[in-house]
Tab-separated table of C-alpha atoms and ligand atoms in Angstrom:
chain	number	residue	atom	x	y	z
A	6	MET	CA	-27.771	16.485	-64.304
A	7	LYS	CA	-30.527	14.780	-66.279
A	8	THR	CA	-30.315	13.869	-69.962
A	9	THR	CA	-33.048	13.857	-72.610
A	10	GLU	CA	-33.387	10.096	-71.880
A	11	ASP	CA	-34.971	10.989	-68.532
A	12	PHE	CA	-38.001	12.595	-70.193
A	13	CYS	CA	-41.194	11.033	-71.502
A	14	ARG	CA	-41.038	10.747	-75.262
A	15	VAL	CA	-43.171	9.300	-78.043
A	16	LYS	CA	-41.264	7.730	-80.897
A	17	LEU	CA	-42.074	9.584	-84.129
A	18	MET	CA	-38.685	9.651	-85.863
A	19	ALA	CA	-37.577	6.694	-87.963
A	20	GLY	CA	-34.020	6.921	-86.540
A	21	PRO	CA	-31.095	9.346	-86.780
A	22	THR	CA	-31.317	11.656	-89.809
A	23	PRO	CA	-28.464	11.546	-92.363
A	24	MET	CA	-25.448	13.837	-92.021
A	25	TYR	CA	-22.943	14.152	-94.867
A	26	LYS	CA	-20.756	16.571	-96.792
A	27	LEU	CA	-22.294	18.487	-99.696
A	28	GLU	CA	-19.515	17.839	-102.219
A	29	ASN	CA	-20.748	20.126	-104.997
A	30	VAL	CA	-21.817	23.049	-102.830
A	31	SER	CA	-18.470	22.748	-100.998
A	32	ARG	CA	-16.605	23.027	-104.301
A	33	VAL	CA	-18.649	26.051	-105.410
A	34	LEU	CA	-18.264	27.891	-102.095
A	35	GLY	CA	-14.670	26.810	-101.377
A	36	LYS	CA	-15.525	25.558	-97.856
A	37	ASN	CA	-16.457	22.195	-96.398
A	38	ILE	CA	-20.222	22.434	-96.081
A	39	TRP	CA	-22.005	19.577	-94.324
A	40	ILE	CA	-25.722	19.018	-94.054
A	41	LYS	CA	-27.924	17.471	-91.379
A	42	ARG	CA	-31.067	16.213	-93.074
A	43	ASP	CA	-33.799	17.094	-90.590
A	44	ASP	CA	-36.101	17.355	-93.578
A	45	MET	CA	-36.060	13.548	-93.227
A	46	THR	CA	-37.536	13.189	-89.762
A	47	GLY	CA	-40.082	10.661	-90.988
A	48	VAL	CA	-43.507	12.297	-90.553
A	49	ALA	CA	-45.379	14.076	-93.397
A	50	LEU	CA	-42.772	16.029	-95.396
A	51	GLY	CA	-40.331	15.973	-92.484
A	52	GLY	CA	-38.916	18.958	-90.635
A	53	ASN	CA	-37.530	20.100	-87.303
A	54	LYS	CA	-40.828	20.196	-85.407
A	55	VAL	CA	-40.973	16.396	-85.191
A	56	ARG	CA	-38.054	16.343	-82.714
A	57	LYS	CA	-39.837	18.840	-80.476
A	58	LEU	CA	-43.162	17.024	-80.798
A	59	GLU	CA	-41.656	13.749	-79.529
A	60	PHE	CA	-41.393	15.462	-76.130
A	61	LEU	CA	-44.426	17.747	-76.309
A	62	LEU	CA	-46.930	15.121	-77.435
A	63	ALA	CA	-45.569	12.630	-74.872
A	64	ASP	CA	-46.452	15.258	-72.284
A	65	ALA	CA	-49.915	15.614	-73.854
A	66	VAL	CA	-50.521	11.843	-73.793
A	67	ARG	CA	-49.237	11.560	-70.210
A	68	LYS	CA	-51.726	14.250	-69.184
A	69	GLY	CA	-54.580	12.362	-70.859
A	70	ALA	CA	-55.214	15.001	-73.542
A	71	LYS	CA	-57.617	14.096	-76.330
A	72	THR	CA	-57.353	17.370	-78.261
A	73	VAL	CA	-54.111	19.186	-79.117
A	74	LEU	CA	-54.284	22.848	-80.083
A	75	THR	CA	-51.510	24.810	-81.705
A	76	THR	CA	-50.935	27.893	-83.828
A	77	GLY	CA	-48.720	29.530	-86.431
A	78	GLY	CA	-48.784	31.510	-89.633
A	79	ALA	CA	-51.139	30.631	-92.470
A	80	GLN	CA	-48.568	28.226	-93.996
A	81	SER	CA	-47.137	26.977	-90.702
A	82	ASN	CA	-45.024	23.832	-91.098
A	83	HIS	CA	-45.210	23.391	-87.341
A	84	ALA	CA	-49.024	23.347	-87.317
A	85	MET	CA	-49.225	20.872	-90.212
A	86	LEU	CA	-46.619	18.609	-88.605
A	87	THR	CA	-48.417	18.741	-85.259
A	88	ALA	CA	-51.577	17.571	-87.049
A	89	ALA	CA	-49.659	14.770	-88.819
A	90	CYS	CA	-48.063	13.564	-85.560
A	91	CYS	CA	-51.507	13.674	-83.896
A	92	MET	CA	-52.791	11.374	-86.674
A	93	ARG	CA	-50.132	8.825	-85.680
A	94	LEU	CA	-51.047	9.043	-82.001
A	95	GLY	CA	-54.842	9.145	-82.309
A	96	LEU	CA	-55.119	12.691	-80.962
A	97	LYS	CA	-57.422	15.367	-82.367
A	98	PRO	CA	-55.562	18.449	-83.653
A	99	VAL	CA	-57.079	21.938	-83.810
A	100	LEU	CA	-55.021	24.587	-85.626
A	101	LEU	CA	-55.542	28.315	-85.070
A	102	LEU	CA	-53.713	29.972	-87.935
A	103	LYS	CA	-53.179	33.647	-88.590
A	104	LYS	CA	-55.412	34.866	-91.361
A	105	ARG	CA	-52.795	37.258	-92.692
A	106	GLY	CA	-51.123	35.831	-95.770
A	107	VAL	CA	-53.830	33.301	-96.648
A	108	SER	CA	-54.328	33.644	-100.351
A	109	ASP	CA	-55.262	30.117	-101.319
A	110	ARG	CA	-55.332	26.589	-99.986
A	111	ARG	CA	-52.059	25.312	-101.370
A	112	GLY	CA	-48.972	23.988	-99.574
A	113	ASN	CA	-49.411	23.031	-95.931
A	114	LEU	CA	-53.090	24.028	-95.963
A	115	LEU	CA	-53.737	21.392	-98.606
A	116	LEU	CA	-51.973	18.779	-96.454
A	117	SER	CA	-53.977	19.752	-93.366
A	118	ARG	CA	-57.174	19.440	-95.377
A	119	LEU	CA	-56.173	15.953	-96.582
A	120	MET	CA	-55.835	14.951	-92.921
A	121	GLY	CA	-59.310	16.321	-92.201
A	122	THR	CA	-57.830	18.759	-89.675
A	123	ASP	CA	-59.962	21.338	-87.860
A	124	VAL	CA	-58.285	24.541	-89.139
A	125	ARG	CA	-59.570	27.918	-87.935
A	126	PHE	CA	-58.275	31.243	-89.155
A	127	VAL	CA	-57.930	34.010	-86.614
A	128	ASP	CA	-57.864	37.670	-87.432
A	129	THR	CA	-55.129	38.786	-85.058
A	130	ASP	CA	-51.340	38.926	-85.011
A	131	SER	CA	-51.097	38.555	-81.253
A	132	PHE	CA	-50.040	35.096	-80.080
A	133	GLU	CA	-51.154	36.103	-76.575
A	134	GLU	CA	-54.703	36.490	-77.844
A	135	ILE	CA	-54.437	33.270	-79.823
A	136	ASN	CA	-53.183	31.366	-76.761
A	137	ALA	CA	-56.270	32.542	-74.856
A	138	MET	CA	-58.493	31.405	-77.745
A	139	MET	CA	-56.829	27.975	-77.745
A	140	ASP	CA	-57.619	27.593	-74.050
A	141	GLU	CA	-61.198	28.638	-74.596
A	142	ILE	CA	-61.707	26.100	-77.399
A	143	GLY	CA	-59.919	23.423	-75.372
A	144	ARG	CA	-62.117	24.044	-72.307
A	145	LYS	CA	-65.266	23.773	-74.409
A	146	THR	CA	-64.375	20.199	-75.453
A	147	GLY	CA	-65.053	19.179	-71.840
A	148	GLU	CA	-62.085	16.773	-71.968
A	149	PRO	CA	-58.395	17.150	-71.123
A	150	TYR	CA	-56.616	19.150	-73.840
A	151	TYR	CA	-53.079	20.312	-74.531
A	152	THR	CA	-51.886	23.559	-76.092
A	153	ILE	CA	-48.570	24.058	-77.869
A	154	PRO	CA	-47.350	27.648	-78.328
A	155	VAL	CA	-46.076	28.788	-81.731
A	156	GLY	CA	-43.300	26.617	-83.154
A	157	GLY	CA	-43.287	24.335	-80.100
A	158	SER	CA	-40.572	26.715	-78.879
A	159	VAL	CA	-40.899	26.056	-75.189
A	160	PRO	CA	-38.182	24.525	-72.983
A	161	LEU	CA	-39.633	20.991	-73.240
A	162	GLY	CA	-39.720	21.182	-77.055
A	163	ALA	CA	-36.168	22.515	-77.271
A	164	LEU	CA	-34.984	19.263	-75.648
A	165	GLY	CA	-35.438	17.773	-79.128
A	166	TYR	CA	-32.519	19.851	-80.368
A	167	VAL	CA	-30.341	19.169	-77.342
A	168	ASP	CA	-30.819	15.557	-78.334
A	169	CYS	CA	-30.095	16.335	-81.999
A	170	VAL	CA	-26.684	17.755	-81.050
A	171	HIS	CA	-25.919	14.520	-79.240
A	172	GLU	CA	-26.882	12.628	-82.409
A	173	MET	CA	-24.639	14.902	-84.517
A	174	SER	CA	-21.715	14.538	-82.107
A	175	VAL	CA	-21.852	10.747	-82.606
A	176	GLN	CA	-22.091	11.127	-86.400
A	177	ALA	CA	-19.219	13.639	-86.492
A	178	ALA	CA	-17.031	11.275	-84.436
A	179	GLU	CA	-17.871	8.357	-86.769
A	180	ARG	CA	-16.849	10.465	-89.764
A	181	GLY	CA	-13.746	11.800	-88.041
A	182	VAL	CA	-14.764	15.422	-88.569
A	183	HIS	CA	-14.766	18.389	-86.210
A	184	ILE	CA	-17.685	20.715	-86.915
A	185	ASP	CA	-16.652	24.335	-86.354
A	186	ARG	CA	-20.081	25.861	-86.701
A	187	ILE	CA	-23.712	24.825	-86.995
A	188	VAL	CA	-26.007	27.146	-88.954
A	189	CYS	CA	-29.803	27.006	-88.633
A	190	ALA	CA	-32.857	29.131	-89.367
A	191	THR	CA	-34.305	30.883	-86.310
A	192	GLY	CA	-38.065	31.365	-86.596
A	193	SER	CA	-39.466	31.046	-83.079
A	194	GLY	CA	-36.165	30.245	-81.349
A	195	GLY	CA	-36.585	26.721	-79.944
A	196	THR	CA	-34.311	24.996	-82.425
A	197	HIS	CA	-31.557	27.575	-81.945
A	198	ALA	CA	-31.890	27.391	-78.145
A	199	GLY	CA	-31.720	23.576	-78.124
A	200	LEU	CA	-28.705	23.570	-80.446
A	201	ALA	CA	-26.860	26.190	-78.385
A	202	LEU	CA	-27.431	24.300	-75.141
A	203	GLY	CA	-26.686	20.951	-76.801
A	204	ALA	CA	-23.419	22.303	-78.208
A	205	MET	CA	-22.340	23.415	-74.724
A	206	LEU	CA	-22.964	19.865	-73.500
A	207	TYR	CA	-21.949	17.609	-76.385
A	208	MET	CA	-19.965	19.615	-78.939
A	209	PRO	CA	-17.952	22.173	-77.002
A	210	GLY	CA	-15.894	24.235	-79.424
A	211	THR	CA	-18.694	24.236	-82.008
A	212	LYS	CA	-20.392	27.590	-82.517
A	213	VAL	CA	-24.070	27.937	-83.367
A	214	THR	CA	-25.348	30.663	-85.659
A	215	GLY	CA	-29.067	31.238	-86.058
A	216	MET	CA	-30.233	33.107	-89.116
A	217	ALA	CA	-33.216	35.167	-87.978
A	218	VAL	CA	-36.028	34.837	-90.521
A	219	ASP	CA	-38.289	37.101	-88.474
A	220	THR	CA	-37.737	40.431	-86.709
A	221	GLN	CA	-38.575	39.288	-83.175
A	222	GLU	CA	-36.169	39.930	-80.283
A	223	PHE	CA	-34.322	36.642	-80.555
A	224	ASP	CA	-31.397	37.938	-78.484
A	225	ARG	CA	-33.864	37.824	-75.581
A	226	ILE	CA	-36.087	34.899	-76.690
A	227	VAL	CA	-33.342	32.338	-77.407
A	228	PRO	CA	-31.487	32.720	-74.062
A	229	GLY	CA	-34.892	32.619	-72.308
A	230	ILE	CA	-35.718	29.219	-73.801
A	231	MET	CA	-32.149	28.024	-73.120
A	232	ARG	CA	-32.497	28.895	-69.439
A	233	GLY	CA	-35.810	27.039	-69.246
A	234	THR	CA	-34.360	23.953	-70.915
A	235	ALA	CA	-31.231	24.069	-68.744
A	236	GLU	CA	-33.506	24.153	-65.702
A	237	LEU	CA	-35.415	21.066	-66.931
A	238	LEU	CA	-32.077	19.272	-67.226
A	239	GLY	CA	-31.032	20.419	-63.761
A	240	LEU	CA	-28.128	22.451	-65.119
A	241	GLU	CA	-26.890	25.765	-63.849
A	242	ALA	CA	-28.964	28.244	-65.837
A	243	LYS	CA	-26.551	30.191	-68.004
A	244	THR	CA	-27.556	33.798	-68.308
A	245	ASP	CA	-24.372	34.978	-69.954
A	246	CYS	CA	-24.477	32.681	-72.971
A	247	GLU	CA	-23.437	34.134	-76.284
A	248	VAL	CA	-26.227	33.784	-78.830
A	249	GLY	CA	-24.986	33.779	-82.402
A	250	LEU	CA	-27.608	35.599	-84.441
A	251	ARG	CA	-27.617	37.180	-87.862
A	252	PRO	CA	-30.500	38.895	-89.653
A	253	ALA	CA	-31.762	36.963	-92.692
A	254	TYR	CA	-35.402	38.043	-92.939
A	255	GLY	CA	-35.057	40.099	-96.132
A	256	PRO	CA	-38.335	41.948	-96.796
A	257	GLY	CA	-39.982	40.251	-93.784
A	258	TYR	CA	-41.224	36.967	-92.363
A	259	ALA	CA	-42.520	34.579	-95.031
A	260	LEU	CA	-41.807	37.077	-97.820
A	261	PRO	CA	-39.327	35.587	-100.309
A	262	SER	CA	-35.961	37.365	-100.657
A	263	ASP	CA	-33.719	37.444	-103.736
A	264	GLU	CA	-30.810	36.004	-101.738
A	265	GLY	CA	-33.050	33.222	-100.433
A	266	SER	CA	-34.249	32.363	-103.926
A	267	GLU	CA	-30.654	32.269	-105.174
A	268	ALA	CA	-29.725	29.904	-102.339
A	269	ILE	CA	-32.690	27.653	-103.176
A	270	ARG	CA	-31.537	27.452	-106.814
A	271	LEU	CA	-27.912	26.800	-105.844
A	272	MET	CA	-28.861	23.898	-103.575
A	273	ALA	CA	-31.312	22.485	-106.132
A	274	ARG	CA	-28.806	22.666	-109.001
A	275	CYS	CA	-25.766	21.426	-107.067
A	276	GLU	CA	-27.311	18.765	-104.892
A	277	GLY	CA	-30.918	18.056	-105.939
A	278	ILE	CA	-32.074	19.275	-102.511
A	279	PHE	CA	-35.039	21.636	-102.174
A	280	LEU	CA	-34.837	24.361	-99.534
A	281	ASP	CA	-37.936	26.379	-98.631
A	282	PRO	CA	-38.606	30.116	-99.162
A	283	VAL	CA	-39.562	30.997	-95.558
A	284	TYR	CA	-36.767	29.460	-93.465
A	285	THR	CA	-34.050	27.327	-94.965
A	286	GLY	CA	-33.495	29.263	-98.224
A	287	LYS	CA	-32.904	32.451	-96.233
A	288	ALA	CA	-30.757	30.650	-93.658
A	289	PHE	CA	-28.589	29.104	-96.360
A	290	ALA	CA	-28.333	32.526	-98.044
A	291	GLY	CA	-26.983	33.825	-94.723
A	292	LEU	CA	-24.391	31.049	-94.697
A	293	ILE	CA	-23.331	31.870	-98.275
A	294	GLU	CA	-22.984	35.513	-97.251
A	295	MET	CA	-20.749	34.562	-94.310
A	296	VAL	CA	-18.527	32.511	-96.630
A	297	ARG	CA	-18.304	35.230	-99.278
A	298	SER	CA	-17.574	38.029	-96.800
A	299	GLY	CA	-14.693	36.016	-95.329
A	300	SER	CA	-16.230	35.789	-91.822
A	301	LEU	CA	-15.490	32.055	-91.687
A	302	GLU	CA	-11.781	32.291	-92.511
A	303	GLN	CA	-10.492	29.992	-89.754
A	304	GLU	CA	-13.334	27.521	-89.986
A	305	GLU	CA	-12.958	24.271	-91.893
A	306	ASN	CA	-16.280	22.530	-91.475
A	307	ILE	CA	-19.660	24.233	-91.418
A	308	LEU	CA	-22.801	22.210	-90.835
A	309	PHE	CA	-26.118	23.418	-92.195
A	310	LEU	CA	-29.144	22.104	-90.321
A	311	PHE	CA	-31.801	21.564	-92.967
A	312	THR	CA	-34.999	21.946	-90.983
A	313	GLY	CA	-37.469	21.029	-93.765
A	314	GLY	CA	-40.353	23.190	-94.948
A	315	ALA	CA	-41.039	21.611	-98.338
A	316	GLY	CA	-44.753	22.450	-98.093
A	317	GLY	CA	-43.922	26.149	-98.316
A	318	LEU	CA	-42.371	25.731	-101.766
A	319	PHE	CA	-45.756	24.798	-103.163
A	320	ALA	CA	-47.502	27.816	-101.665
A	321	ILE	CA	-45.590	30.546	-103.494
A	322	ASP	CA	-45.138	31.560	-107.103
A	323	PHE	CA	-41.537	30.944	-107.945
A	324	ASP	CA	-39.672	31.697	-111.122
B	23	PLP	C1	-40.178	26.235	-87.665
B	23	PLP	C2	-39.124	26.108	-88.689
B	23	PLP	C3	-37.833	26.628	-88.490
B	23	PLP	C4	-37.453	27.444	-87.279
B	23	PLP	O1	-37.381	26.723	-86.103
B	23	PLP	P1	-37.735	27.458	-84.723
B	23	PLP	O2	-37.464	26.450	-83.697
B	23	PLP	O3	-39.176	27.847	-84.827
B	23	PLP	O4	-36.874	28.669	-84.617
B	23	PLP	C5	-36.878	26.428	-89.454
B	23	PLP	N1	-37.175	25.763	-90.594
B	23	PLP	C6	-38.398	25.285	-90.837
B	23	PLP	C7	-38.644	24.605	-92.126
B	23	PLP	C8	-39.421	25.429	-89.900
B	23	PLP	O5	-40.642	24.954	-90.171
């Protein structure tokens, strides 16, 4: 078996991200709630995509790419973070963002503009079409280019979260705590897949629950990425893995939900931490719901993976 150390990687993170118990939230919810601060991954406003990009952009550099193309929704954190990481590495980012939902140039669009990023809006919802457009634009540059599918949720990117579980297993051991369950937001599936595979390897006995913030078929997508990542690592591909998934999309992807907004307020008022409306607010709302409905009865320690997304807070009207 290989480990993540056997893969090419560019260093973008400042070091391990903090992991600690949320004392006030734990008191309010009557459970031990821990947090892993992947909003502090050290590039731009932080977020989970940096861990994936350490592997993906290393692959781009190794292949001699000059231009890196990626895609996402109008307020994609992934696209903005890809651009920011490209700034560090001297690569030229091109972002093809879905036109739907663009109402102004706030949030992540403002940040991309500050970086002078080539942002193009595309009038389609099909990532297949967008992937073809990325190739066409890449080919026209006449130089080697690299494309990253939505969210960086490909097997190579998911290695970032296999590695994150290893990091958390060390931190949990240092703190003398057994984590019963990790909860994350599932948006394109790579984070969830990496965590689930990482838990099998480094934190057996820890469950992973992904809160689906979109209506895609994650019960098919997540195991698919897991199998691809397992193959990269030379592991037996597990086809029978149990994927913990719960719906948390509310009215739909990127549309704020009442439960999500309540979770954002709770975290802000208890801990001075700002969740985002698209991913982490909804995921934390799902965790609160699990606590309140008694589904976590036997579990002592729940870890919430805070995957970032601050830019999104400044792109919505919030009251
Ligand atoms: C992309 C993203 C997620 C979801 O991660 P996936 O690997 O795409 O499922 C969660 N939180 C934030 C803030 C994100 O930007």
